[in-house]
Rosetta silent file (secondary structure, phi, psi, omega in degrees, C-alpha in Angstrom):
SEQUENCE: CIALLCSTGEGSEESNWQKVHADLLRFANPSKSSSSLRLAALETMEAIYNNLEHAYLITLPETIPLLAELLEDSDEEVMEQAESLRKTIERYQGESLEDYLTK
SCORE:     score description
SCORE:     0.000 S_00000001
   1 L     0.000  -48.833  179.308  -23.230   -4.135   -5.667 S_00000001
   2 H   -63.585  -40.333 -179.784  -19.477   -3.663   -5.185 S_00000001
   3 H   -62.130  -40.194  178.464  -19.158   -2.267   -8.703 S_00000001
   4 H   -67.511  -39.691  178.397  -21.839    0.319   -7.991 S_00000001
   5 H   -60.594  -39.718 -179.586  -20.193    1.278   -4.716 S_00000001
   6 H   -68.641  -20.314 -174.834  -16.917    1.906   -6.544 S_00000001
   7 H  -107.852    0.728 -179.424  -18.584    4.225   -9.026 S_00000001
   8 L  -131.471  152.296  172.864  -20.786    6.347   -6.766 S_00000001
   9 H    55.199 -142.489 -177.415  -20.347    8.641   -3.800 S_00000001
  10 H   -65.495  -27.686  179.271  -17.389    8.176   -1.505 S_00000001
  11 H   -65.814  -17.597 -177.212  -16.651    4.779   -3.042 S_00000001
  12 H   -79.177   -6.627  176.925  -15.737    6.495   -6.297 S_00000001
  13 L   -66.606  134.952 -174.508  -12.537    7.899   -4.826 S_00000001
  14 H   -51.921  -43.265 -177.683   -9.575    6.241   -6.489 S_00000001
  15 H   -63.175  -32.469  179.469   -7.987    5.066   -3.240 S_00000001
  16 H   -69.959  -47.753 -178.171  -11.181    3.264   -2.255 S_00000001
  17 H   -76.092  -19.770  173.102  -11.631    1.308   -5.439 S_00000001
  18 H   -69.580  -34.605  175.097   -7.926    0.507   -5.612 S_00000001
  19 H   -66.058  -42.405  177.376   -8.307   -1.181   -2.206 S_00000001
  20 H   -61.561  -42.982 -179.463  -11.295   -3.098   -3.525 S_00000001
  21 H   -62.330  -41.192  178.163   -9.277   -4.098   -6.586 S_00000001
  22 H   -59.468  -41.355  177.172   -6.424   -5.387   -4.411 S_00000001
  23 H   -65.087  -41.770  179.198   -8.926   -7.584   -2.572 S_00000001
  24 H   -62.552  -39.685  177.011  -10.399   -8.824   -5.858 S_00000001
  25 H   -62.306  -39.871  178.441   -6.931   -9.779   -7.087 S_00000001
  26 H   -65.335  -42.642  179.827   -6.386  -11.730   -3.894 S_00000001
  27 H   -67.592  -27.435 -177.928   -9.756  -13.486   -4.271 S_00000001
  28 L   -88.267   -2.714 -177.849   -8.992  -14.348   -7.903 S_00000001
  29 L   -66.011  117.209 -175.916   -5.625  -15.934   -7.121 S_00000001
  30 L   -60.360  -30.689 -178.141   -5.793  -19.522   -8.411 S_00000001
  31 L   -81.779   -7.677 -175.045   -3.437  -20.875   -5.765 S_00000001
  32 L  -126.065    1.919 -175.663   -5.449  -19.365   -2.915 S_00000001
  33 L  -145.309  160.710  177.812   -9.120  -19.540   -3.896 S_00000001
  34 L   -75.355  163.340  179.667  -11.854  -21.787   -5.206 S_00000001
  35 H   -63.974  -33.880  179.439  -13.047  -21.554   -8.787 S_00000001
  36 H   -67.783  -35.513  177.072  -16.347  -20.029   -7.643 S_00000001
  37 H   -71.149  -39.831  176.879  -14.487  -17.260   -5.796 S_00000001
  38 H   -61.983  -42.993 -179.847  -12.216  -16.651   -8.809 S_00000001
  39 H   -62.070  -46.158  179.653  -15.260  -16.451  -11.049 S_00000001
  40 H   -62.982  -39.946  179.052  -17.027  -13.980   -8.753 S_00000001
  41 H   -64.153  -42.671  178.231  -13.894  -11.810   -8.518 S_00000001
  42 H   -64.684  -42.421  178.293  -13.564  -11.701  -12.318 S_00000001
  43 H   -61.761  -39.888  179.622  -17.237  -10.842  -12.752 S_00000001
  44 H   -67.747  -42.472  177.897  -16.895   -8.041  -10.214 S_00000001
  45 H   -60.165  -42.474 -179.873  -13.773   -6.651  -11.899 S_00000001
  46 H   -64.844  -40.135  178.115  -15.579   -6.598  -15.232 S_00000001
  47 H   -63.676  -39.339  178.278  -18.572   -4.819  -13.690 S_00000001
  48 H   -66.213  -42.311  175.795  -16.268   -2.199  -12.171 S_00000001
  49 H   -57.328  -43.194 -178.655  -14.563   -1.670  -15.544 S_00000001
  50 H   -68.151  -25.477  177.003  -17.978   -1.171  -17.110 S_00000001
  51 H   -86.475  -42.631 -176.347  -18.887    1.400  -14.438 S_00000001
  52 H   -93.321  -16.907  178.557  -15.585    3.282  -14.173 S_00000001
  53 H    53.049 -127.513 -173.809  -14.498    2.720  -17.771 S_00000001
  54 H   -60.327  -28.669 -178.103  -11.132    4.333  -18.587 S_00000001
  55 H   -61.916  -30.456 -176.703  -10.519    5.430  -15.001 S_00000001
  56 H   -78.749   -9.657  179.293  -10.143    1.803  -13.905 S_00000001
  57 H   -62.585  -16.984  177.485   -7.291    1.218  -16.372 S_00000001
  58 H   -60.711  -21.156 -179.819   -4.947    2.472  -13.661 S_00000001
  59 H   -87.367   -2.749 -175.066   -5.254   -1.038  -12.175 S_00000001
  60 H   -56.367  -43.880 -179.718   -4.043   -2.707  -15.371 S_00000001
  61 H   -57.600  -35.999  179.336   -0.407   -3.297  -14.274 S_00000001
  62 H   -79.319  -25.484 -174.646   -1.583   -5.310  -11.271 S_00000001
  63 H   -81.281  -37.322 -172.876   -4.284   -7.090  -13.268 S_00000001
  64 H   -54.145  -51.132 -177.720   -2.255   -8.345  -16.249 S_00000001
  65 H   -60.308  -41.602  179.744   -0.205  -11.089  -14.524 S_00000001
  66 H   -69.758  -40.705  178.782   -3.250  -12.581  -12.829 S_00000001
  67 H   -60.514  -42.558  178.081   -5.388  -12.289  -15.961 S_00000001
  68 H   -57.919  -41.831  179.273   -2.730  -14.156  -17.935 S_00000001
  69 H   -68.303  -40.876 -177.224   -2.858  -16.955  -15.388 S_00000001
  70 H   -73.867  -22.223  174.612   -6.664  -17.060  -15.287 S_00000001
  71 L   -67.801  -12.905  177.799   -6.893  -17.272  -19.072 S_00000001
  72 L  -120.014   23.667 -177.595   -5.321  -20.718  -18.607 S_00000001
  73 L   -61.857  155.834  178.365   -7.291  -21.710  -15.491 S_00000001
  74 L   -74.355  -17.875  179.692   -8.292  -25.336  -14.948 S_00000001
  75 L   -96.992  123.356 -176.986  -11.953  -24.299  -14.680 S_00000001
  76 H   -59.466  -41.411  179.849  -13.631  -23.626  -18.036 S_00000001
  77 H   -62.647  -40.825  178.540  -16.050  -21.032  -16.584 S_00000001
  78 H   -63.896  -43.562  178.435  -13.176  -19.090  -15.037 S_00000001
  79 H   -60.998  -42.712  179.623  -11.305  -19.133  -18.358 S_00000001
  80 H   -64.435  -40.671  179.102  -14.393  -17.861  -20.192 S_00000001
  81 H   -69.942  -35.857  176.055  -14.910  -15.055  -17.670 S_00000001
  82 H   -62.358  -40.530  177.587  -11.220  -14.151  -17.854 S_00000001
  83 H   -65.884  -37.873  177.140  -11.585  -13.871  -21.642 S_00000001
  84 H   -64.046  -43.079  177.144  -14.652  -11.683  -21.188 S_00000001
  85 H   -63.044  -42.238  178.090  -12.722   -9.421  -18.816 S_00000001
  86 H   -56.475  -47.081 -179.706   -9.856   -9.289  -21.304 S_00000001
  87 H   -63.937  -37.627  177.720  -12.211   -8.102  -24.058 S_00000001
  88 H   -64.408  -46.060  178.942  -13.719   -5.488  -21.743 S_00000001
  89 H   -61.212  -44.926 -179.399  -10.289   -4.158  -20.817 S_00000001
  90 H   -61.266  -34.985  178.130   -9.247   -4.079  -24.473 S_00000001
  91 H   -61.886  -43.191 -179.525  -12.374   -2.084  -25.318 S_00000001
  92 H   -80.257  -31.450  179.623  -11.415    0.636  -22.816 S_00000001
  93 H   -72.949  -31.935 -179.748   -7.667    0.360  -23.464 S_00000001
  94 L    82.501   10.575  178.087   -8.206    0.707  -27.198 S_00000001
  95 L  -155.919  162.489  179.639   -5.647   -1.961  -28.032 S_00000001
  96 L   -68.440  147.369  175.727   -5.014   -5.675  -27.693 S_00000001
  97 L   -94.059    1.138 -173.904   -3.497   -7.013  -24.488 S_00000001
  98 H   -50.308  -46.632 -178.580   -1.843   -9.885  -26.355 S_00000001
  99 H   -63.435  -35.379 -179.321    1.692   -8.470  -26.068 S_00000001
 100 H   -75.117  -31.908 -175.438    1.281   -7.906  -22.325 S_00000001
 101 H   -81.921  -17.432 -176.768   -0.202  -11.347  -21.677 S_00000001
 102 L  -102.065    2.954 -179.268    2.525  -13.312  -23.461 S_00000001
 103 L   -81.623    0.000    0.000    5.542  -11.761  -21.739 S_00000001
């Protein structure tokens, strides 16, 4: 639902979905949220990437540090979803994120 809102109508304006993304990053923060909330935030981010495609790459600088952390999460489901998001981002980015995630 959130992903569709970000890609249609007034929600498709960059400033609107950047606000949504900031909230998703906050919800996905391992030190501040439950694993179910982190999982839902990652799933939503991936859905938005799939709707906005290359346009959503503008959020990559804010996403990378958290994604790196979530790829090593204590919850296996969260780690798997983080890996799925990573692959989705790489598909739109056109290159591996490995160098960015290991810095």
